[in-house]
Structure formats: C-alpha cells, structure tokens
mmCIF file of C-alpha atoms in Angstrom:
data_model
loop_
_atom_site.group_PDB
_atom_site.id
_atom_site.type_symbol
_atom_site.label_atom_id
_atom_site.label_comp_id
_atom_site.label_asym_id
_atom_site.label_seq_id
_atom_site.Cartn_x
_atom_site.Cartn_y
_atom_site.Cartn_z
ATOM 1 C CA UNK A 4 36.917 34.494 -20.409
ATOM 2 C CA UNK A 5 36.526 30.699 -20.178
ATOM 3 C CA UNK A 6 37.001 30.841 -16.392
ATOM 4 C CA UNK A 7 34.334 33.547 -16.143
ATOM 5 C CA UNK A 8 31.936 31.511 -18.301
ATOM 6 C CA UNK A 9 32.649 28.433 -16.219
ATOM 7 C CA UNK A 10 31.980 30.228 -12.944
ATOM 8 C CA UNK A 11 28.712 31.620 -14.254
ATOM 9 C CA UNK A 12 27.628 28.246 -15.652
ATOM 10 C CA UNK A 13 28.325 26.543 -12.315
ATOM 11 C CA UNK A 14 26.437 29.262 -10.448
ATOM 12 C CA UNK A 15 23.468 28.911 -12.820
ATOM 13 C CA UNK A 16 23.536 25.122 -12.454
ATOM 14 C CA UNK A 17 23.284 25.145 -8.687
ATOM 15 C CA UNK A 18 20.704 27.947 -8.809
ATOM 16 C CA UNK A 19 18.511 25.645 -10.936
ATOM 17 C CA UNK A 20 18.919 22.631 -8.657
ATOM 18 C CA UNK A 21 15.509 21.089 -8.110
ATOM 19 C CA UNK A 22 13.918 23.359 -10.711
ATOM 20 C CA UNK A 23 12.655 22.756 -14.252
ATOM 21 C CA UNK A 24 15.606 24.624 -15.743
ATOM 22 C CA UNK A 25 18.155 22.229 -14.280
ATOM 23 C CA UNK A 26 18.686 20.147 -17.426
ATOM 24 C CA UNK A 27 19.278 23.171 -19.629
ATOM 25 C CA UNK A 28 21.717 24.615 -17.072
ATOM 26 C CA UNK A 29 23.538 21.273 -16.912
ATOM 27 C CA UNK A 30 23.907 21.243 -20.695
ATOM 28 C CA UNK A 31 25.222 24.814 -20.744
ATOM 29 C CA UNK A 32 27.980 23.882 -18.323
ATOM 30 C CA UNK A 33 28.867 20.672 -20.147
ATOM 31 C CA UNK A 34 29.092 22.442 -23.512
ATOM 32 C CA UNK A 35 32.036 24.390 -22.154
ATOM 33 C CA UNK A 36 33.863 21.062 -22.237
ATOM 34 C CA UNK A 37 32.559 19.913 -25.630
ATOM 35 C CA UNK A 38 29.625 20.687 -27.881
ATOM 36 C CA UNK A 39 26.915 18.094 -28.597
ATOM 37 C CA UNK A 40 23.586 17.862 -30.388
ATOM 38 C CA UNK A 41 21.362 16.063 -27.882
ATOM 39 C CA UNK A 42 21.476 14.954 -24.269
ATOM 40 C CA UNK A 43 19.514 13.081 -21.644
ATOM 41 C CA UNK A 44 19.833 11.999 -18.037
ATOM 42 C CA UNK A 45 18.219 8.812 -16.757
ATOM 43 C CA UNK A 46 18.178 7.444 -13.251
ATOM 44 C CA UNK A 47 18.585 3.666 -13.478
ATOM 45 C CA UNK A 48 18.038 1.043 -10.799
ATOM 46 C CA UNK A 49 17.821 -2.724 -10.766
ATOM 47 C CA UNK A 50 14.874 -2.413 -8.356
ATOM 48 C CA UNK A 51 12.847 0.465 -9.850
ATOM 49 C CA UNK A 52 11.797 1.612 -13.303
ATOM 50 C CA UNK A 53 13.903 4.339 -15.004
ATOM 51 C CA UNK A 54 13.454 7.962 -14.006
ATOM 52 C CA UNK A 55 13.801 10.670 -16.655
ATOM 53 C CA UNK A 56 15.887 13.349 -14.964
ATOM 54 C CA UNK A 57 16.542 15.438 -18.099
ATOM 55 C CA UNK A 58 15.051 15.129 -21.578
ATOM 56 C CA UNK A 59 17.304 16.968 -24.029
ATOM 57 C CA UNK A 60 16.279 15.235 -27.255
ATOM 58 C CA UNK A 61 12.479 15.243 -27.572
ATOM 59 C CA UNK A 62 12.563 18.387 -29.688
ATOM 60 C CA UNK A 63 14.367 16.452 -32.443
ATOM 61 C CA UNK A 64 13.283 12.850 -31.762
ATOM 62 C CA UNK A 65 9.853 11.265 -32.154
ATOM 63 C CA UNK A 66 8.337 11.104 -28.669
ATOM 64 C CA UNK A 67 7.339 7.497 -29.336
ATOM 65 C CA UNK A 68 11.023 6.576 -29.184
ATOM 66 C CA UNK A 69 11.164 7.611 -25.542
ATOM 67 C CA UNK A 70 7.948 5.733 -24.805
ATOM 68 C CA UNK A 71 9.274 2.531 -26.380
ATOM 69 C CA UNK A 72 12.537 2.950 -24.531
ATOM 70 C CA UNK A 73 10.839 3.336 -21.147
ATOM 71 C CA UNK A 74 8.456 0.427 -21.784
ATOM 72 C CA UNK A 75 11.418 -1.934 -21.774
ATOM 73 C CA UNK A 76 13.818 -1.310 -24.641
ATOM 74 C CA UNK A 77 16.172 0.218 -22.069
ATOM 75 C CA UNK A 78 16.952 -3.367 -21.043
ATOM 76 C CA UNK A 79 19.069 -3.561 -24.219
ATOM 77 C CA UNK A 80 20.990 -0.322 -23.541
ATOM 78 C CA UNK A 81 24.686 -0.748 -22.598
ATOM 79 C CA UNK A 82 24.458 2.333 -20.374
ATOM 80 C CA UNK A 83 21.623 0.713 -18.427
ATOM 81 C CA UNK A 84 23.709 -2.434 -17.988
ATOM 82 C CA UNK A 85 26.658 -0.288 -16.869
ATOM 83 C CA UNK A 86 24.504 1.643 -14.404
ATOM 84 C CA UNK A 87 23.148 -1.414 -12.611
ATOM 85 C CA UNK A 88 26.483 -3.239 -12.790
ATOM 86 C CA UNK A 89 29.913 -2.578 -11.396
ATOM 87 C CA UNK A 90 30.942 0.249 -13.736
ATOM 88 C CA UNK A 91 32.720 2.923 -11.664
ATOM 89 C CA UNK A 92 31.800 6.596 -11.698
ATOM 90 C CA UNK A 93 33.285 8.354 -14.692
ATOM 91 C CA UNK A 94 32.949 9.363 -18.318
ATOM 92 C CA UNK A 95 32.441 6.451 -20.712
ATOM 93 C CA UNK A 96 32.171 6.064 -24.464
ATOM 94 C CA UNK A 97 29.313 3.847 -25.604
ATOM 95 C CA UNK A 98 31.704 1.734 -27.670
ATOM 96 C CA UNK A 99 33.701 0.911 -24.518
ATOM 97 C CA UNK A 100 30.601 -0.437 -22.751
ATOM 98 C CA UNK A 101 28.752 -2.142 -25.605
ATOM 99 C CA UNK A 102 28.982 -5.865 -26.463
ATOM 100 C CA UNK A 103 31.155 -6.812 -29.421
ATOM 101 C CA UNK A 104 28.374 -6.923 -32.049
ATOM 102 C CA UNK A 105 26.245 -4.121 -30.608
ATOM 103 C CA UNK A 106 26.490 -1.839 -33.624
ATOM 104 C CA UNK A 107 25.163 -4.622 -35.829
ATOM 105 C CA UNK A 108 21.890 -4.781 -33.881
ATOM 106 C CA UNK A 109 18.588 -3.200 -34.823
ATOM 107 C CA UNK A 110 18.485 -1.529 -31.420
ATOM 108 C CA UNK A 111 21.598 0.473 -32.185
ATOM 109 C CA UNK A 112 20.165 1.782 -35.455
ATOM 110 C CA UNK A 113 16.465 2.051 -34.743
ATOM 111 C CA UNK A 114 14.912 5.475 -35.216
ATOM 112 C CA UNK A 115 11.835 4.527 -33.216
ATOM 113 C CA UNK A 116 13.124 2.794 -30.131
ATOM 114 C CA UNK A 117 16.337 4.151 -28.683
ATOM 115 C CA UNK A 118 16.410 7.980 -28.541
ATOM 116 C CA UNK A 119 19.986 7.926 -27.273
ATOM 117 C CA UNK A 120 21.149 6.252 -30.473
ATOM 118 C CA UNK A 121 18.969 7.539 -33.288
ATOM 119 C CA UNK A 122 17.185 10.685 -34.334
ATOM 120 C CA UNK A 123 14.938 11.576 -37.254
ATOM 121 C CA UNK A 124 17.913 12.318 -39.494
ATOM 122 C CA UNK A 125 19.509 8.943 -38.872
ATOM 123 C CA UNK A 126 21.951 7.419 -36.455
ATOM 124 C CA UNK A 127 24.344 9.252 -34.217
ATOM 125 C CA UNK A 128 28.042 9.373 -34.854
ATOM 126 C CA UNK A 129 28.774 8.813 -31.151
ATOM 127 C CA UNK A 130 27.347 8.758 -27.653
ATOM 128 C CA UNK A 131 29.440 9.479 -24.593
ATOM 129 C CA UNK A 132 28.118 9.578 -21.049
ATOM 130 C CA UNK A 133 28.742 10.171 -17.376
ATOM 131 C CA UNK A 134 27.874 7.353 -14.971
ATOM 132 C CA UNK A 135 27.179 8.747 -11.487
ATOM 133 C CA UNK A 136 25.915 6.748 -8.459
ATOM 134 C CA UNK A 137 22.969 8.356 -6.666
ATOM 135 C CA UNK A 138 21.161 7.684 -3.397
ATOM 136 C CA UNK A 139 18.386 5.108 -3.177
ATOM 137 C CA UNK A 140 20.316 2.479 -5.172
ATOM 138 C CA UNK A 141 19.974 4.498 -8.381
ATOM 139 C CA UNK A 142 22.709 5.503 -10.832
ATOM 140 C CA UNK A 143 22.491 8.417 -13.250
ATOM 141 C CA UNK A 144 23.600 8.201 -16.850
ATOM 142 C CA UNK A 145 24.105 11.618 -18.446
ATOM 143 C CA UNK A 146 24.445 10.961 -22.169
ATOM 144 C CA UNK A 147 25.866 13.415 -24.715
ATOM 145 C CA UNK A 148 25.143 12.683 -28.389
ATOM 146 C CA UNK A 149 26.446 13.913 -31.713
ATOM 147 C CA UNK A 150 24.428 13.434 -34.863
ATOM 148 C CA UNK A 151 25.646 11.714 -37.974
ATOM 149 C CA UNK A 152 27.622 14.070 -40.191
ATOM 150 C CA UNK A 153 29.632 15.409 -37.280
ATOM 151 C CA UNK A 154 32.814 14.118 -35.693
ATOM 152 C CA UNK A 155 33.308 11.800 -32.740
ATOM 153 C CA UNK A 156 34.414 13.349 -29.463
ATOM 154 C CA UNK A 157 38.175 13.681 -29.727
ATOM 155 C CA UNK A 158 40.524 13.030 -26.829
ATOM 156 C CA UNK A 159 40.973 16.722 -25.989
ATOM 157 C CA UNK A 160 37.192 17.128 -25.725
ATOM 158 C CA UNK A 161 36.863 13.938 -23.699
ATOM 159 C CA UNK A 162 39.534 15.139 -21.305
ATOM 160 C CA UNK A 163 37.760 18.475 -20.808
ATOM 161 C CA UNK A 164 34.546 16.570 -20.096
ATOM 162 C CA UNK A 165 36.371 14.371 -17.582
ATOM 163 C CA UNK A 166 37.598 17.479 -15.774
ATOM 164 C CA UNK A 167 33.963 18.515 -15.302
ATOM 165 C CA UNK A 168 33.074 15.205 -13.633
ATOM 166 C CA UNK A 169 33.421 16.347 -9.985
ATOM 167 C CA UNK A 170 31.062 19.289 -10.501
ATOM 168 C CA UNK A 171 28.574 17.355 -12.635
ATOM 169 C CA UNK A 172 28.508 14.390 -10.254
ATOM 170 C CA UNK A 173 27.998 16.576 -7.178
ATOM 171 C CA UNK A 174 25.303 18.544 -8.970
ATOM 172 C CA UNK A 175 23.422 15.460 -10.169
ATOM 173 C CA UNK A 176 23.419 13.950 -6.682
ATOM 174 C CA UNK A 177 22.141 17.176 -5.134
ATOM 175 C CA UNK A 178 19.434 17.644 -7.780
ATOM 176 C CA UNK A 179 18.372 14.009 -7.358
ATOM 177 C CA UNK A 180 18.078 14.325 -3.587
ATOM 178 C CA UNK A 181 16.145 17.587 -3.856
ATOM 179 C CA UNK A 182 13.747 16.780 -6.701
ATOM 180 C CA UNK A 183 13.758 13.027 -7.311
ATOM 181 C CA UNK A 184 15.180 11.110 -4.380
ATOM 182 C CA UNK A 185 12.294 11.767 -2.004
ATOM 183 C CA UNK A 186 9.702 10.919 -4.662
ATOM 184 C CA UNK A 187 11.267 8.048 -6.551
ATOM 185 C CA UNK A 188 9.064 6.135 -8.930
ATOM 186 C CA UNK A 189 7.115 3.447 -7.077
ATOM 187 C CA UNK A 190 6.962 1.235 -10.152
ATOM 188 C CA UNK A 191 9.117 -1.864 -9.788
ATOM 189 C CA UNK A 192 11.800 -2.521 -12.354
ATOM 190 C CA UNK A 193 11.056 -4.899 -15.160
ATOM 191 C CA UNK A 194 12.530 -8.315 -14.529
ATOM 192 C CA UNK A 195 14.569 -8.895 -17.663
ATOM 193 C CA UNK A 196 14.264 -12.664 -17.349
ATOM 194 C CA UNK A 197 10.479 -12.401 -17.092
ATOM 195 C CA UNK A 198 10.275 -9.933 -19.977
ATOM 196 C CA UNK A 199 12.276 -12.080 -22.369
ATOM 197 C CA UNK A 200 10.486 -15.198 -21.175
ATOM 198 C CA UNK A 201 7.077 -13.636 -21.828
ATOM 199 C CA UNK A 202 8.086 -12.051 -25.134
ATOM 200 C CA UNK A 203 9.447 -15.357 -26.427
ATOM 201 C CA UNK A 204 7.363 -17.840 -24.468
ATOM 202 C CA UNK A 205 7.368 -20.352 -27.332
ATOM 203 C CA UNK A 206 11.138 -20.759 -26.986
ATOM 204 C CA UNK A 207 12.948 -23.047 -24.583
ATOM 205 C CA UNK A 208 14.827 -21.471 -21.629
ATOM 206 C CA UNK A 209 18.130 -22.096 -23.426
ATOM 207 C CA UNK A 210 16.825 -20.418 -26.580
ATOM 208 C CA UNK A 211 15.525 -17.477 -24.532
ATOM 209 C CA UNK A 212 18.965 -17.008 -22.982
ATOM 210 C CA UNK A 213 20.542 -16.898 -26.431
ATOM 211 C CA UNK A 214 17.837 -14.553 -27.733
ATOM 212 C CA UNK A 215 18.474 -12.054 -24.940
ATOM 213 C CA UNK A 216 22.176 -11.904 -25.726
ATOM 214 C CA UNK A 217 21.522 -11.601 -29.467
ATOM 215 C CA UNK A 218 19.261 -8.611 -28.866
ATOM 216 C CA UNK A 219 21.787 -6.992 -26.537
ATOM 217 C CA UNK A 220 24.453 -7.088 -29.228
ATOM 218 C CA UNK A 221 26.599 -10.128 -28.529
ATOM 219 C CA UNK A 222 28.216 -12.053 -31.367
ATOM 220 C CA UNK A 223 28.003 -15.845 -31.561
ATOM 221 C CA UNK A 224 31.476 -16.064 -30.041
ATOM 222 C CA UNK A 225 30.516 -13.760 -27.167
ATOM 223 C CA UNK A 226 27.268 -15.651 -26.554
ATOM 224 C CA UNK A 227 29.197 -18.915 -26.426
ATOM 225 C CA UNK A 228 31.602 -17.422 -23.875
ATOM 226 C CA UNK A 229 28.799 -15.976 -21.724
ATOM 227 C CA UNK A 230 26.792 -19.204 -21.668
ATOM 228 C CA UNK A 231 29.780 -21.556 -21.609
ATOM 229 C CA UNK A 232 28.691 -23.396 -24.744
ATOM 230 C CA UNK A 233 30.310 -23.862 -28.153
ATOM 231 C CA UNK A 234 29.897 -21.424 -31.020
ATOM 232 C CA UNK A 235 28.362 -24.271 -33.032
ATOM 233 C CA UNK A 236 25.705 -24.725 -30.356
ATOM 234 C CA UNK A 237 24.933 -21.001 -30.501
ATOM 235 C CA UNK A 238 24.493 -21.188 -34.276
ATOM 236 C CA UNK A 239 22.148 -24.155 -33.876
ATOM 237 C CA UNK A 240 20.157 -22.279 -31.225
ATOM 238 C CA UNK A 241 19.913 -19.254 -33.515
ATOM 239 C CA UNK A 242 18.646 -21.455 -36.369
ATOM 240 C CA UNK A 243 16.061 -23.103 -34.123
ATOM 241 C CA UNK A 244 14.961 -19.740 -32.669
ATOM 242 C CA UNK A 245 14.282 -18.291 -36.102
ATOM 243 C CA UNK A 246 12.508 -21.461 -37.230
ATOM 244 C CA UNK A 247 10.277 -21.661 -34.162
ATOM 245 C CA UNK A 248 9.342 -17.967 -34.416
ATOM 246 C CA UNK A 249 8.777 -18.173 -38.178
ATOM 247 C CA UNK A 250 11.327 -15.460 -38.947
ATOM 248 C CA UNK A 251 14.516 -15.306 -40.978
ATOM 249 C CA UNK A 252 16.568 -12.391 -39.639
ATOM 250 C CA UNK A 253 17.782 -10.636 -36.523
ATOM 251 C CA UNK A 254 15.808 -7.530 -37.482
ATOM 252 C CA UNK A 255 12.604 -9.575 -37.349
ATOM 253 C CA UNK A 256 13.626 -10.930 -33.952
ATOM 254 C CA UNK A 257 14.125 -7.379 -32.708
ATOM 255 C CA UNK A 258 10.749 -6.304 -34.102
ATOM 256 C CA UNK A 259 9.057 -9.180 -32.271
ATOM 257 C CA UNK A 260 10.492 -7.864 -29.020
ATOM 258 C CA UNK A 261 9.430 -4.262 -29.698
ATOM 259 C CA UNK A 262 5.939 -5.369 -30.752
ATOM 260 C CA UNK A 263 5.640 -7.257 -27.474
ATOM 261 C CA UNK A 264 6.652 -4.171 -25.487
ATOM 262 C CA UNK A 265 4.160 -2.066 -27.418
ATOM 263 C CA UNK A 266 1.385 -4.554 -26.747
#
C-alpha cells in the first residue's frame, strides 16, 4: 500500500511540475516520509533576492510575517546562511545549522517576522529542511515545520525523509527550471553589510559587526571567536551598543532592526 501511495505521489508531483499545484503535490509526497504542520520552499541566492517557490504556511501565519521576512529578516535565518554557504545537499535540522545562542534570539521566537519559526499559536517545536542546489546560482530550502505541542522529528522519520531526497531534489530542480529559472527575480540581493550599516548607522563599524552576530544568534563566546577578539571586548561592545542606541535589551535591538526593515 505504501509503495502504491508513493508511486502515485511521485506521479502527481511530476504532473504538477511548473503548475500552481506543485507545492501541494510536493507536500503530499513528503508526508509519506513524515507528517508536518507547515512547509515552505524558498530559492536563495547571494546575488538575487529570495524567490518564494512554495508557500505552505500563509493559511495559519499572519501574512505580514512573510513580508517582514522577505524585506530582509531572512538575513538572520540559518537556512539562508546555509543556502548561500558551503552546506552540502541534504536534509538538515535547524538546530544543526543555527549559531549557539540562536534559540535565545527574538528572531527565533517572533510571531511577526519569521514564518518558518513561529505561527499564531506560538513557536514551533522543530524545523527540518532540505537544502538543494539549483541552476542560476540559487539554492532551494524546503522547510518542514511542526507546531508547539507536537513532537520533534524522530530519527526514523528523519531517515524516511532522507530517503526521499533524490526524488525531491530532482523534482525541485526541474520545477525551478520550468517555472522559475527562466524568470528569476531581477531584484538584487540585499547586501547584509549595507543593511546592518544603514540600520545601525550611529554605531561604529566594530559595533555593527558585533550587532550583526548578536542578531543572528551568536553568544558572546562565539562572537569573540568569529571576530578574533576577547569575550570581555564583546561584552564592552554590547554595553556600548545598547548605550548608544538608548536601549537596554537584545529584544529592543531586534525591534530596531525590524522597524528599519519596515520603514
């Protein structure tokens, strides 16, 4: 029965290639490996702005979350960093890609910024995703999300999802070439250095570098390692950043960034 369902799901998926029903067909196939509550597929590039390939969460998430994400909050997403970096094709858990203090950040818990992390009922229990290189220097991230109150993806489920990788990867590349690759967004990618520099223009370059890593979810120790400075220097930078911006917490720092993107 499972083999029959799998064959039909694969047939439906390739029948929907390039069509509006592709995302739903992709989810139907993937749910044979493991169930999930929400999904999305983004095409990420260091040169171009993100492309929404499949939106499988807007029915349960405030649409403004997607808008904030696409305006620039995606720069804080570990899956974005993985997609434009050296992360190989495969299935990845968010916690394996995220910086060490990521789950202490406002980005990870915000209901209004990151649709792949939060929904109206609260935060997710886990996000797991496929990273698949595409043509045109893009990489797809196909994220599967489970809402709070459920269980994390167990190893048996993760293994079943890994076994689907060859089909999902081939399908995503074909769909991209048919429906997206020839009409890729002409908007250039945001330059993260320019964005953080503009958002926090009152800070020194050194303070801006620390601010970017704070917002991305790095601890003081991790920031010190990344910038080759001492942890004490990081703490002093953090103190001076808050003082110069007239704030007293990391949540206020995050809100400053989101307000800038919204403006």
